[in-house]
Coordinates of N, CA and C and ligand atoms in Angstrom, one line a residue:
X1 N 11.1 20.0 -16.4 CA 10.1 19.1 -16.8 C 9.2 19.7 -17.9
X2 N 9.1 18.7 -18.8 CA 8.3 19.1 -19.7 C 6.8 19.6 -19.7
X3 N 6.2 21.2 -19.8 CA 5.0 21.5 -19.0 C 3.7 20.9 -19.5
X4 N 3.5 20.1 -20.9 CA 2.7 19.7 -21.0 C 2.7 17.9 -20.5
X5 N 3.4 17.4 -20.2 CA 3.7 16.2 -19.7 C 3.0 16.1 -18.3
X6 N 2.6 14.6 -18.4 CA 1.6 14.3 -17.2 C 2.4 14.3 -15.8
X7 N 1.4 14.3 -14.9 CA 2.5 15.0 -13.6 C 3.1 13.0 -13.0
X8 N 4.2 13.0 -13.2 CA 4.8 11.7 -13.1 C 4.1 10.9 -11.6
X9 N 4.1 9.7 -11.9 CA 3.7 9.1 -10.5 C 4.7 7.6 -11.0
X10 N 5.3 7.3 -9.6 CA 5.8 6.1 -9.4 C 5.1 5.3 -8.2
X11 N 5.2 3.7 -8.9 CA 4.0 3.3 -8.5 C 4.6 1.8 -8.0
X12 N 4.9 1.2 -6.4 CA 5.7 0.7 -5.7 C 4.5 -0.1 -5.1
X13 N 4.1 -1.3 -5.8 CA 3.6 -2.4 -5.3 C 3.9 -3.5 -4.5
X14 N 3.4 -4.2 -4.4 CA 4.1 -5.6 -3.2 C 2.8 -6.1 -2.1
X15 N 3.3 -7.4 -1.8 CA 2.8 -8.3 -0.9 C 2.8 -7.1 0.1
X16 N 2.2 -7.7 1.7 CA 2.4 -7.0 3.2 C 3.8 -7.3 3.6
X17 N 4.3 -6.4 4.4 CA 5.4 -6.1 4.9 C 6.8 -6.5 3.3
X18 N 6.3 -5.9 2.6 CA 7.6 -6.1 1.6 C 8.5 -4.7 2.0
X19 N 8.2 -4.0 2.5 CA 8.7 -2.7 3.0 C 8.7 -1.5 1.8
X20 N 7.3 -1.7 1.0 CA 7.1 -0.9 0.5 C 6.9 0.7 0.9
X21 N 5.8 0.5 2.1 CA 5.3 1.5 2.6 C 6.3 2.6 3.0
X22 N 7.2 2.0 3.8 CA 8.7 3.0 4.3 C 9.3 3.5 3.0
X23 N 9.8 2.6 1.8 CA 10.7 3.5 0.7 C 9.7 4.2 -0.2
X24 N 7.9 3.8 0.0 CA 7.5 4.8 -0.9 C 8.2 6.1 -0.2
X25 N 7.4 6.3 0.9 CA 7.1 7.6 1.8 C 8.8 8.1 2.0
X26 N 9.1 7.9 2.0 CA 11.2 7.8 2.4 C 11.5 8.4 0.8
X27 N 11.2 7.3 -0.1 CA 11.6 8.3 -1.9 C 10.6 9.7 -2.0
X28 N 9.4 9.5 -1.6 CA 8.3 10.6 -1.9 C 9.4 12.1 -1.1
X29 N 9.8 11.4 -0.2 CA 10.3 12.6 1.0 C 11.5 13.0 0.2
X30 N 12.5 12.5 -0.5 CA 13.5 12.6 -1.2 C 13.3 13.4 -2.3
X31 N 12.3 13.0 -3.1 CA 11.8 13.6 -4.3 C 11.2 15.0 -4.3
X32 N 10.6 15.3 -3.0 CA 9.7 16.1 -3.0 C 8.2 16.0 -3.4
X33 N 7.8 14.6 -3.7 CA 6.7 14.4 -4.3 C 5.7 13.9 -3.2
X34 N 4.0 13.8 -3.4 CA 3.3 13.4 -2.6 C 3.4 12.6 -2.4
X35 N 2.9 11.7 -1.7 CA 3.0 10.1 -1.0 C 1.3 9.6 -0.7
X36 N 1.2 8.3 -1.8 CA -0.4 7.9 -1.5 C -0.1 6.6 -0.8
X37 N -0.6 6.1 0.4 CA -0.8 5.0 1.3 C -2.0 4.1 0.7
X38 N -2.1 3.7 -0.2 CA -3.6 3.3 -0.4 C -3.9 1.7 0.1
X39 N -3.1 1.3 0.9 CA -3.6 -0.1 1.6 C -4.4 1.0 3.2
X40 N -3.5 1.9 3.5 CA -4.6 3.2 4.6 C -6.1 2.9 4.2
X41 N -6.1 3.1 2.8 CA -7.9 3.2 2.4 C -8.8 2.0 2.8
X42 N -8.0 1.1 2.4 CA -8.7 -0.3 2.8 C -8.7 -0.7 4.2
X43 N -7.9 0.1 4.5 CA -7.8 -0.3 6.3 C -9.0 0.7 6.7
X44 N -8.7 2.0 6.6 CA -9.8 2.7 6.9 C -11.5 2.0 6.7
X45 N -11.3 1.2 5.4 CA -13.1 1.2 5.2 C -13.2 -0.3 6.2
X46 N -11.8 -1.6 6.1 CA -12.4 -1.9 7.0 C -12.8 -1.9 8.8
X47 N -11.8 -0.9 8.8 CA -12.1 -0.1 10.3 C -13.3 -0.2 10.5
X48 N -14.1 0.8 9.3 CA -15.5 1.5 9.6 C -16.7 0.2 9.7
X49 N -16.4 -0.5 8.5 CA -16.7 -1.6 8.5 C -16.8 -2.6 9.5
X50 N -15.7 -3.1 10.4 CA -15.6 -3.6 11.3 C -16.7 -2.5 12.7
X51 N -16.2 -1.6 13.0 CA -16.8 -0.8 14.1 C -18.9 -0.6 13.7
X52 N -19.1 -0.5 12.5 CA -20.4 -0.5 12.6 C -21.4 -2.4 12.5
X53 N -20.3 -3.4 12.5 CA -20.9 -4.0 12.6 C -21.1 -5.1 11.8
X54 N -20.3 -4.5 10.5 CA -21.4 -4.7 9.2 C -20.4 -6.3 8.2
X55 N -21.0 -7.3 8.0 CA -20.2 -8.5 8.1 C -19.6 -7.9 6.5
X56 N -17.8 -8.2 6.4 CA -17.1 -7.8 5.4 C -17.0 -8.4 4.2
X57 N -18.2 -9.4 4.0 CA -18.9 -9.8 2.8 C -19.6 -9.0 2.4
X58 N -20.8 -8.7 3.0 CA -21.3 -7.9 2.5 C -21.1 -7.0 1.4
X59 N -20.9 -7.0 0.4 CA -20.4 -6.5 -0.9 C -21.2 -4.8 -0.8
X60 N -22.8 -4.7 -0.7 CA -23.3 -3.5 -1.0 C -22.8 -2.9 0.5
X61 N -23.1 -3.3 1.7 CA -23.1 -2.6 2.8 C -21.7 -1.7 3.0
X62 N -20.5 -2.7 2.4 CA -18.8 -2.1 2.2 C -18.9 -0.9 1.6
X63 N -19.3 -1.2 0.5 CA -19.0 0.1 -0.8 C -19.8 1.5 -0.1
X64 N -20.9 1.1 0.4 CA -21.6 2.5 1.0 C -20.7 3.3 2.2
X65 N -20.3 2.1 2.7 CA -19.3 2.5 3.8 C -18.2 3.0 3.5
X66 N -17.3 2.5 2.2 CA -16.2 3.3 1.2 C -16.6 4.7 0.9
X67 N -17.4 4.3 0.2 CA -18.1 5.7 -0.1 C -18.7 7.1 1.4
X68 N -18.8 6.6 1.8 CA -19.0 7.7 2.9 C -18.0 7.9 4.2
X69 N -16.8 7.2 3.6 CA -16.1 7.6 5.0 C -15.2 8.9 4.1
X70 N -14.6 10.1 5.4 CA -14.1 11.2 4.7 C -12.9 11.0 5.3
X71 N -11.7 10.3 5.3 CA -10.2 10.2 5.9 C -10.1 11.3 5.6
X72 N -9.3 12.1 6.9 CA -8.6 13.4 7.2 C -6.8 13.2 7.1
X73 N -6.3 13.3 5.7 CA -4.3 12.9 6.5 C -4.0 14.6 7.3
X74 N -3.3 14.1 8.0 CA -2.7 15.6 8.6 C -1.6 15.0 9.5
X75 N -0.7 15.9 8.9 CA 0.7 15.8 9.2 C 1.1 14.0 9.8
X76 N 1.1 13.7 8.8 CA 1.3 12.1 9.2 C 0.6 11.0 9.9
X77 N -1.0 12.0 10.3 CA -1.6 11.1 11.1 C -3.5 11.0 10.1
X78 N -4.2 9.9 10.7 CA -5.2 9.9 10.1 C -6.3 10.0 10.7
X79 N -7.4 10.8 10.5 CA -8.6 10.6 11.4 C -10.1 10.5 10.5
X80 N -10.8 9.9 11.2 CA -12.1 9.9 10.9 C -13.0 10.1 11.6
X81 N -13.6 11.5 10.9 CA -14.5 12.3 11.7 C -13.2 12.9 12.6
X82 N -13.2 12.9 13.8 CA -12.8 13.5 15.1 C -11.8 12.6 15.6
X83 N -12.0 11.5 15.6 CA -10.9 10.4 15.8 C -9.6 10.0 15.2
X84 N -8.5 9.9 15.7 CA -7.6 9.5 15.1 C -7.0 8.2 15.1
X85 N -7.1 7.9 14.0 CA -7.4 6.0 13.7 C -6.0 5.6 13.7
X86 N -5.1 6.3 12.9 CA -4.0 6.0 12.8 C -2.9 5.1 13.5
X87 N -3.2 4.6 14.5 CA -2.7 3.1 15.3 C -4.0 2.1 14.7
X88 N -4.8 2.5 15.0 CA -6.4 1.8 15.2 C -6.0 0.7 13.9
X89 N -6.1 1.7 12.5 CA -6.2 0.7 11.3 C -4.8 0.0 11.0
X90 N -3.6 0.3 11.9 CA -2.4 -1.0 11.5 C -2.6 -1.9 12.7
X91 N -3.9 -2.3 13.3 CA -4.0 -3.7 13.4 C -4.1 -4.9 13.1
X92 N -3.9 -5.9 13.4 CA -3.8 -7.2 12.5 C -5.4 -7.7 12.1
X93 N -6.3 -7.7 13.4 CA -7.9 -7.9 12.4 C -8.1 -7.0 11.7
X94 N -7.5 -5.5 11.6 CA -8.3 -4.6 10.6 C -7.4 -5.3 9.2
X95 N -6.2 -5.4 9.3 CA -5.3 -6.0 7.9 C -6.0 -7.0 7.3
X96 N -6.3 -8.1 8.3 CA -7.2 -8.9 7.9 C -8.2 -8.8 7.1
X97 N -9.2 -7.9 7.8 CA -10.5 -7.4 7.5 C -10.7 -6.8 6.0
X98 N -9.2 -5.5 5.8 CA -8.9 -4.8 5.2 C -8.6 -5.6 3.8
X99 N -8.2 -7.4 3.6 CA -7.8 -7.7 2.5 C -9.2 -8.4 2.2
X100 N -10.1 -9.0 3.0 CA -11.8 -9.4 2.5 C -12.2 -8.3 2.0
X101 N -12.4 -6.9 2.5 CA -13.2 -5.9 2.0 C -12.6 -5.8 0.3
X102 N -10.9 -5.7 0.5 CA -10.6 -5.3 -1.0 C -10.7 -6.2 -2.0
X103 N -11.4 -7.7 -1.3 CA -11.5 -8.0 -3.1 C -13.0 -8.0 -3.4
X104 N -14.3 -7.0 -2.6 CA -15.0 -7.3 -3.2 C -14.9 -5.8 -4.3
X105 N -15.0 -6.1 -5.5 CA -15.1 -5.3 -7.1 C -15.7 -4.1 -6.5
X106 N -16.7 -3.6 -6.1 CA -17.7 -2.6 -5.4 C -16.9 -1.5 -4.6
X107 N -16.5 -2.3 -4.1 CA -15.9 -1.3 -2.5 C -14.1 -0.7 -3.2
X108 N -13.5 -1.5 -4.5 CA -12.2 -1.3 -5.5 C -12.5 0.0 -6.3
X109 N -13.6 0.1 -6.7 CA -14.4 0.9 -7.4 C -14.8 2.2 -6.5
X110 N -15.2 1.9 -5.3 CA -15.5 3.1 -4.6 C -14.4 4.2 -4.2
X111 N -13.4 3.2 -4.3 CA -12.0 4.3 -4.1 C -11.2 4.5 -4.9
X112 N -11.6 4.5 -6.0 CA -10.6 4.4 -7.4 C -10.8 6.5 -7.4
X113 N -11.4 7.0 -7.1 CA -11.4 8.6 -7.7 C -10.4 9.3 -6.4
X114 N -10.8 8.4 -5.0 CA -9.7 9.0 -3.9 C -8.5 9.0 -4.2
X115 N -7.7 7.9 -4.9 CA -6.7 7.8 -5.1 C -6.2 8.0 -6.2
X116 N -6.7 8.6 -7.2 CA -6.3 9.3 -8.5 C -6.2 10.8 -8.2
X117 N -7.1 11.3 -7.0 CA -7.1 12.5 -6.5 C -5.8 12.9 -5.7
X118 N -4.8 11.6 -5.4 CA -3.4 12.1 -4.6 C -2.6 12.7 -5.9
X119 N -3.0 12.3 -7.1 CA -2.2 13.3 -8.2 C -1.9 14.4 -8.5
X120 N -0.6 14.9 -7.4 CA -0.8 16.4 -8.0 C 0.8 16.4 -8.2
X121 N 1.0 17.7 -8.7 CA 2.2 18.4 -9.1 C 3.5 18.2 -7.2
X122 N 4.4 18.1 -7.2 CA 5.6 17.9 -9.0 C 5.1 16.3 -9.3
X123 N 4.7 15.3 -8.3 CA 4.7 14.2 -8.6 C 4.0 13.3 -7.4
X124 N 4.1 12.1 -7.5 CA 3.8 11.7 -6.7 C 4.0 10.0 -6.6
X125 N 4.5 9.3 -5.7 CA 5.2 8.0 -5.1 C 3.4 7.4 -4.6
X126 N 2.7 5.9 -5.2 CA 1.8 5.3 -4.6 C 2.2 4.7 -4.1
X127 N 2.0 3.9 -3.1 CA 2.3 2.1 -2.3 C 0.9 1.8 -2.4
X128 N 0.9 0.3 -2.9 CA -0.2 -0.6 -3.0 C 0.2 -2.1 -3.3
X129 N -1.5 -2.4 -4.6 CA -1.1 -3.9 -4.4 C -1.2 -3.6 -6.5
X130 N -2.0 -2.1 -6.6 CA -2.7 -2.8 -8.1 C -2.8 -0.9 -8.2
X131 N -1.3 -0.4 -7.8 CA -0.9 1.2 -8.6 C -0.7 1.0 -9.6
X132 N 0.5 0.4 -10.3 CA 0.6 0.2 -11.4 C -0.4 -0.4 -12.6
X133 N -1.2 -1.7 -11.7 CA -2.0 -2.5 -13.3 C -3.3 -1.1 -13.4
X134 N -3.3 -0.8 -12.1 CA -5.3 -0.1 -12.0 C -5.3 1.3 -12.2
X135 N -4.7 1.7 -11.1 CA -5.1 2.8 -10.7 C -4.3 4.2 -11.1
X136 N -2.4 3.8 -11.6 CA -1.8 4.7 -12.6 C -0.9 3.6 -13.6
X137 N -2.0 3.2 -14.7 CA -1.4 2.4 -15.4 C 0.2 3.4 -16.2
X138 N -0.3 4.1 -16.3 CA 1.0 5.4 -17.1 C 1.7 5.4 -16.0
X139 N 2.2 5.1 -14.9 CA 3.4 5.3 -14.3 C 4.6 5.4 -14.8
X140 N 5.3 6.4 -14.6 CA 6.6 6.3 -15.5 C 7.6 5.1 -14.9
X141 N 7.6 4.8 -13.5 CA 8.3 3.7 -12.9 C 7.1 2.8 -12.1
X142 N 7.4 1.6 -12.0 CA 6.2 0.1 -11.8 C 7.5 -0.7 -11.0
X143 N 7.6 -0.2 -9.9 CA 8.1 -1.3 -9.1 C 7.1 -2.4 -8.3
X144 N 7.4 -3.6 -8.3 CA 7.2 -5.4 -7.4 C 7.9 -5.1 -6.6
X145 N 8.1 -4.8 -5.2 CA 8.8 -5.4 -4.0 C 8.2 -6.2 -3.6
X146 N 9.0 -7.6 -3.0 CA 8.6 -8.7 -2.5 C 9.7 -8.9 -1.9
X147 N 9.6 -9.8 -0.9 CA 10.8 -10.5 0.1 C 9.8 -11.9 0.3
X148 N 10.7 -13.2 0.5 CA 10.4 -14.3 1.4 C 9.7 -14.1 2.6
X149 N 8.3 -15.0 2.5 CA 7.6 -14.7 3.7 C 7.9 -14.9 5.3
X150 N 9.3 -15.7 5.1 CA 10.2 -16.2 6.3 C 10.4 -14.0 6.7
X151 N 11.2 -13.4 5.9 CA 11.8 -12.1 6.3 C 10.5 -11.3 6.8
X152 N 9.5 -11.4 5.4 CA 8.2 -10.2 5.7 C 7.9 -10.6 7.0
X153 N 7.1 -11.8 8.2 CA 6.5 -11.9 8.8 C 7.9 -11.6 10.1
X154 N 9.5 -11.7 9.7 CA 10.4 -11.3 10.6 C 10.4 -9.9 11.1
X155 N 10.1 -9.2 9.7 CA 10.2 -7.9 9.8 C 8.6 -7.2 10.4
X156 N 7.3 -7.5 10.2 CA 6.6 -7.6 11.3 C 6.6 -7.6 12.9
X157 N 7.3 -8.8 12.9 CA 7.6 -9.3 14.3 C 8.1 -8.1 14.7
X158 N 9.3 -7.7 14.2 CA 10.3 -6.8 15.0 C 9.5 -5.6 15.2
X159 N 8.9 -5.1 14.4 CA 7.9 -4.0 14.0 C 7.0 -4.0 15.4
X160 N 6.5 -5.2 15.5 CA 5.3 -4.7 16.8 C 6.1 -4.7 17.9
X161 N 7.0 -6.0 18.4 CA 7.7 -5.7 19.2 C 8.1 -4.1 19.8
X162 N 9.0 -3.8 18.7 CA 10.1 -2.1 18.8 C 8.6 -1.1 19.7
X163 N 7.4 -1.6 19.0 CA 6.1 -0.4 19.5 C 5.8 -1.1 21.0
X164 N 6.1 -2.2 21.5 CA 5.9 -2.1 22.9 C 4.8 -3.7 22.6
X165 N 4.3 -4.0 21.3 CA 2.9 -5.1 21.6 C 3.3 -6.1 21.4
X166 N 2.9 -7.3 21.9 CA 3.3 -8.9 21.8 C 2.8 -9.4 20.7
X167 N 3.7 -10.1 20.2 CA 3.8 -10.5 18.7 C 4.4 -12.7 19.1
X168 N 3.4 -12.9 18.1 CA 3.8 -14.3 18.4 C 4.0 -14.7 16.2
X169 N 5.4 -15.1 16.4 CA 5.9 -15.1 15.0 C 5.2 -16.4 14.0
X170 N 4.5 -17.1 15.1 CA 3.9 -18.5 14.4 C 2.6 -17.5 13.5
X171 N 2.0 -17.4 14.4 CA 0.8 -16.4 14.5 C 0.9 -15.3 13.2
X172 N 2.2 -14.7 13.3 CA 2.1 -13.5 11.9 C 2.1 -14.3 11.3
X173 N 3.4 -15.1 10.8 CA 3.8 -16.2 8.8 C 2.1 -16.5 9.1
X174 N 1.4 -17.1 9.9 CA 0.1 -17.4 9.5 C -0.7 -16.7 8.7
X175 N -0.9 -15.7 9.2 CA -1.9 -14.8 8.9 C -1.4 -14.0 7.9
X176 N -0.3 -13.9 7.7 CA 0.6 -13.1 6.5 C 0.2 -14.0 5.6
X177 N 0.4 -15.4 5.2 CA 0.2 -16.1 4.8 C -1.2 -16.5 4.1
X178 N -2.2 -16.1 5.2 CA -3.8 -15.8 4.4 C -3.8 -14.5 3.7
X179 N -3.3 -13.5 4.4 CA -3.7 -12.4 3.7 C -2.8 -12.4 2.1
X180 N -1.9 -13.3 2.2 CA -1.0 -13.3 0.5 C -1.8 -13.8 0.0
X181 N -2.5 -15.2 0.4 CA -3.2 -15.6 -0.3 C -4.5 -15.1 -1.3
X182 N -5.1 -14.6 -0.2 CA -6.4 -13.9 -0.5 C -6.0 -13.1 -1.6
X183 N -5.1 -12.1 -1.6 CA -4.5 -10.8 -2.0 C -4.4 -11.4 -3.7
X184 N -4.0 -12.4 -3.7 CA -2.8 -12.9 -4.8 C -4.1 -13.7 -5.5
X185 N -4.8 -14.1 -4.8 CA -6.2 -15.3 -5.5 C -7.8 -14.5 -6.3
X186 N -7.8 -13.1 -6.0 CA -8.8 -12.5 -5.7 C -8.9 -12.4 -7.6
X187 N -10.5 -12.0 -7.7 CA -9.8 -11.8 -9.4 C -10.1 -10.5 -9.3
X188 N -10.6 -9.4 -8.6 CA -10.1 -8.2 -8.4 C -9.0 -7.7 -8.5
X189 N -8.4 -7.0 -9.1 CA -6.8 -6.4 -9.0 C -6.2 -7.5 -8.0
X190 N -5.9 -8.7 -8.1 CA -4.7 -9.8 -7.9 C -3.2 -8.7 -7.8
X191 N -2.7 -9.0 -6.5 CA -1.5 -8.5 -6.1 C -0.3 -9.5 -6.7
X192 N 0.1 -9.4 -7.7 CA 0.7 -9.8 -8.9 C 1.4 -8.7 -9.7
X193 N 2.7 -9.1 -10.0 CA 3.4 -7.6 -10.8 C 2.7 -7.3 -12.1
X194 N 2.7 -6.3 -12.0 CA 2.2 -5.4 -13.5 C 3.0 -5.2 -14.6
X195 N 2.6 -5.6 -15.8 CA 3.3 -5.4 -16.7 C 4.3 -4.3 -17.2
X196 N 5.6 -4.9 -17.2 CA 6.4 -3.5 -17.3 C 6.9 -3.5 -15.8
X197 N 6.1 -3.9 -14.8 CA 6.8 -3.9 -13.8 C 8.7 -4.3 -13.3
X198 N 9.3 -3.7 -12.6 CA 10.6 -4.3 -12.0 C 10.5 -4.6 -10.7
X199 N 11.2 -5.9 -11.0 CA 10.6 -7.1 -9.3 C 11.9 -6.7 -8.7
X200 N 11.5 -6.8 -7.2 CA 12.7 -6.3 -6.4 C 12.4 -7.4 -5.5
X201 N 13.4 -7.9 -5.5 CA 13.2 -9.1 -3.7 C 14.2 -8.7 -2.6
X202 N 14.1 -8.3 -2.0 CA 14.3 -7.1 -0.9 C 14.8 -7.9 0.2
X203 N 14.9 -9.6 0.1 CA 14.7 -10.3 1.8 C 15.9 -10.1 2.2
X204 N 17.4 -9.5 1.2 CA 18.9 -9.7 2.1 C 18.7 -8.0 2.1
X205 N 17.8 -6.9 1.8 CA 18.3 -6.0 2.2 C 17.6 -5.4 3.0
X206 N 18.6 -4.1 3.0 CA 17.5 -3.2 4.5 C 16.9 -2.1 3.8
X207 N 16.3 -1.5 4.7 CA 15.2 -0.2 3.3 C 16.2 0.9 3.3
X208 N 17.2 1.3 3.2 CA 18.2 1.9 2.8 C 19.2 1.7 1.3
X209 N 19.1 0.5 1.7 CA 19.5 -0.4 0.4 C 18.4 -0.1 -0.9
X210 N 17.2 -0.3 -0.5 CA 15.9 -0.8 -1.3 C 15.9 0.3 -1.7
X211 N 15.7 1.5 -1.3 CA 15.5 3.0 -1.3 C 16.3 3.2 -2.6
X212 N 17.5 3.1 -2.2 CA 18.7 3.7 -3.2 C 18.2 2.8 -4.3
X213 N 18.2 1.2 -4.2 CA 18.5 0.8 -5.6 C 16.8 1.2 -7.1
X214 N 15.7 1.9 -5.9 CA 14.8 2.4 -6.4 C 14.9 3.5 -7.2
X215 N 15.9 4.5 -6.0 CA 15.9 5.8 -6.3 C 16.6 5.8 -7.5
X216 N 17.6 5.0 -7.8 CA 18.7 5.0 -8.8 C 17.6 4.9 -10.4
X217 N 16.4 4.0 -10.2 CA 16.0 3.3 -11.0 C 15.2 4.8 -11.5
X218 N 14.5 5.6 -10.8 CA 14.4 6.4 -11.2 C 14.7 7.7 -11.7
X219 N 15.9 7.6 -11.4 CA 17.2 8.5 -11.9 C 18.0 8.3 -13.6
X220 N 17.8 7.2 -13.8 CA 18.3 6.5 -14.9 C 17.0 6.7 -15.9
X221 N 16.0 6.7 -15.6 CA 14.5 7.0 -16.2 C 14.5 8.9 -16.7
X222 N 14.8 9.4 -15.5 CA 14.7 10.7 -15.7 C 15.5 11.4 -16.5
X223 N 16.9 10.5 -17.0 CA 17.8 11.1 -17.6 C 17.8 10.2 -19.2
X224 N 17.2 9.3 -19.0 CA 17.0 8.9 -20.4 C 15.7 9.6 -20.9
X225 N 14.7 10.6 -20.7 CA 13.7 11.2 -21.2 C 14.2 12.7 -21.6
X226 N 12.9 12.6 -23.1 CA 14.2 14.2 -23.4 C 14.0 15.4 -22.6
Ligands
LIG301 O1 -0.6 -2.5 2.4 P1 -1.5 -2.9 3.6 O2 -1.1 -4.1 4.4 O3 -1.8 -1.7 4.5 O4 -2.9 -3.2 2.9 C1 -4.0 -3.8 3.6 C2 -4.8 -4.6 2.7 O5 -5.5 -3.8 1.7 C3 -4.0 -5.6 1.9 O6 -3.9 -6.9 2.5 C4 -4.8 -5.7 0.5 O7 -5.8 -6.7 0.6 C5 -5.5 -4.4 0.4 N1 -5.0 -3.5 -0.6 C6 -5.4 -3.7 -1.9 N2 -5.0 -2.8 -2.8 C7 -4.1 -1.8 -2.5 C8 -3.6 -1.6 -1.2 C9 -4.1 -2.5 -0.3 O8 -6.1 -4.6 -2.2 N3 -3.8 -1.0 -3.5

């Protein structure tokens, strides 16, 4: 690698359950590169958010709350303060919670330095909604994963099931269905592909598949640079 060249980040956007989260962290592992979760952030603030009380409109009360929470990662797990949230924030009202907080501008803003700060050497793999338009417009690779909302809210289902919790499939397409919407309507970083982006619709494959035809894309990148 070229030593004055910026330290590469690829940047793997998408709706919920497009199965981004798995082939970021799955390519990051492959690559040797770091791995940023940044829908974690939003869950985290509105964890905190939710637990103190504080109604997720609230535009000033969020941001203060962004701002002062100190997420700990360690070895795959997450805590705040002393607790470990890491089940806590992939629940469905915090998801919920977690897509109101992120479109208010304030609370977008409050985590924009946390997640510039996952950039380090050799590289580093983000999952989000707005890596590529916001937060590492220079990405050398801008992947869209999306699947049909029929698969995402399947692939859900199966997801809580496998962990033991009751899952009613009417119930996720629903709420999967608010949270696209929100996501996709907000005029905040709108979860919409980024220019330059490559759209991947993922609904006939499995994240093995997805993985590879990512990893390839990045391989083809790295050999066409001088
Ligand atoms: O990806 P995940 O489902 O964990 O994200 C939770 C919520 O956080 C999303 O519904 C979305 O509203 C928000 N989010 C965001 N920008 C990101 C990552 C997540 O707005 N980069």
């Amino acid at each position: 690698m070229n030593a004055s060249a910026p330290i590469p980040v690829i940047a793997i956007d998408g709706p919920s359950s497009s199965g981004k989260g798995t082939v970021a962290a799955a390519l990051a592992r492959r690559l040797g590169f770091h791995y940023l979760d940044s829908g974690a952030l939003y869950r985290l603030t509105a964890l905190t958010v939710l637990k103190a009380g504080i109604n997720p409109d609230d535009e000033a009360a969020c941001e203060a709350a962004a701002r002062a929470m100190q997420p700990v990662f360690k070895d795959g797990r997450i805590f705040l303060g002393k607790e470990d949230v890491t089940e806590a924030i992939r629940d469905e009202a915090v998801g919920l919670a977690a897509s109101r907080v992120a479109a208010l501008p304030a609370v977008r803003r409050a985590l924009v330095d946390l997640q510039k700060s996952a950039r380090r050497a050799p590289g580093l793999v983000a999952d989000g909604r707005d890596m590529a338009a916001v937060i590492f417009p220079d990405a050398v690779l801008k992947v869209f994963l999306t699947a049909t909302p029929e698969a995402r809210a399947k692939r859900r289902y199966n997801q809580l099931i496998a962990k033991g919790i009751s899952a009613n499939l009417s119930d996720l397409t629903r709420d999967l269905a608010e949270r696209d919407r929100r996501d996709r309507e907000r005029k905040a970083a709108p979860c919409v592909p980024a220019e330059g982006a490559r759209i991947l619709d993922n609904s006939d494959m499995d994240a093995a598949q997805t993985l590879e035809t990512v990893y390839e894309w990045y391989r083809e990148i790295q050999a066409s640079r001088p």
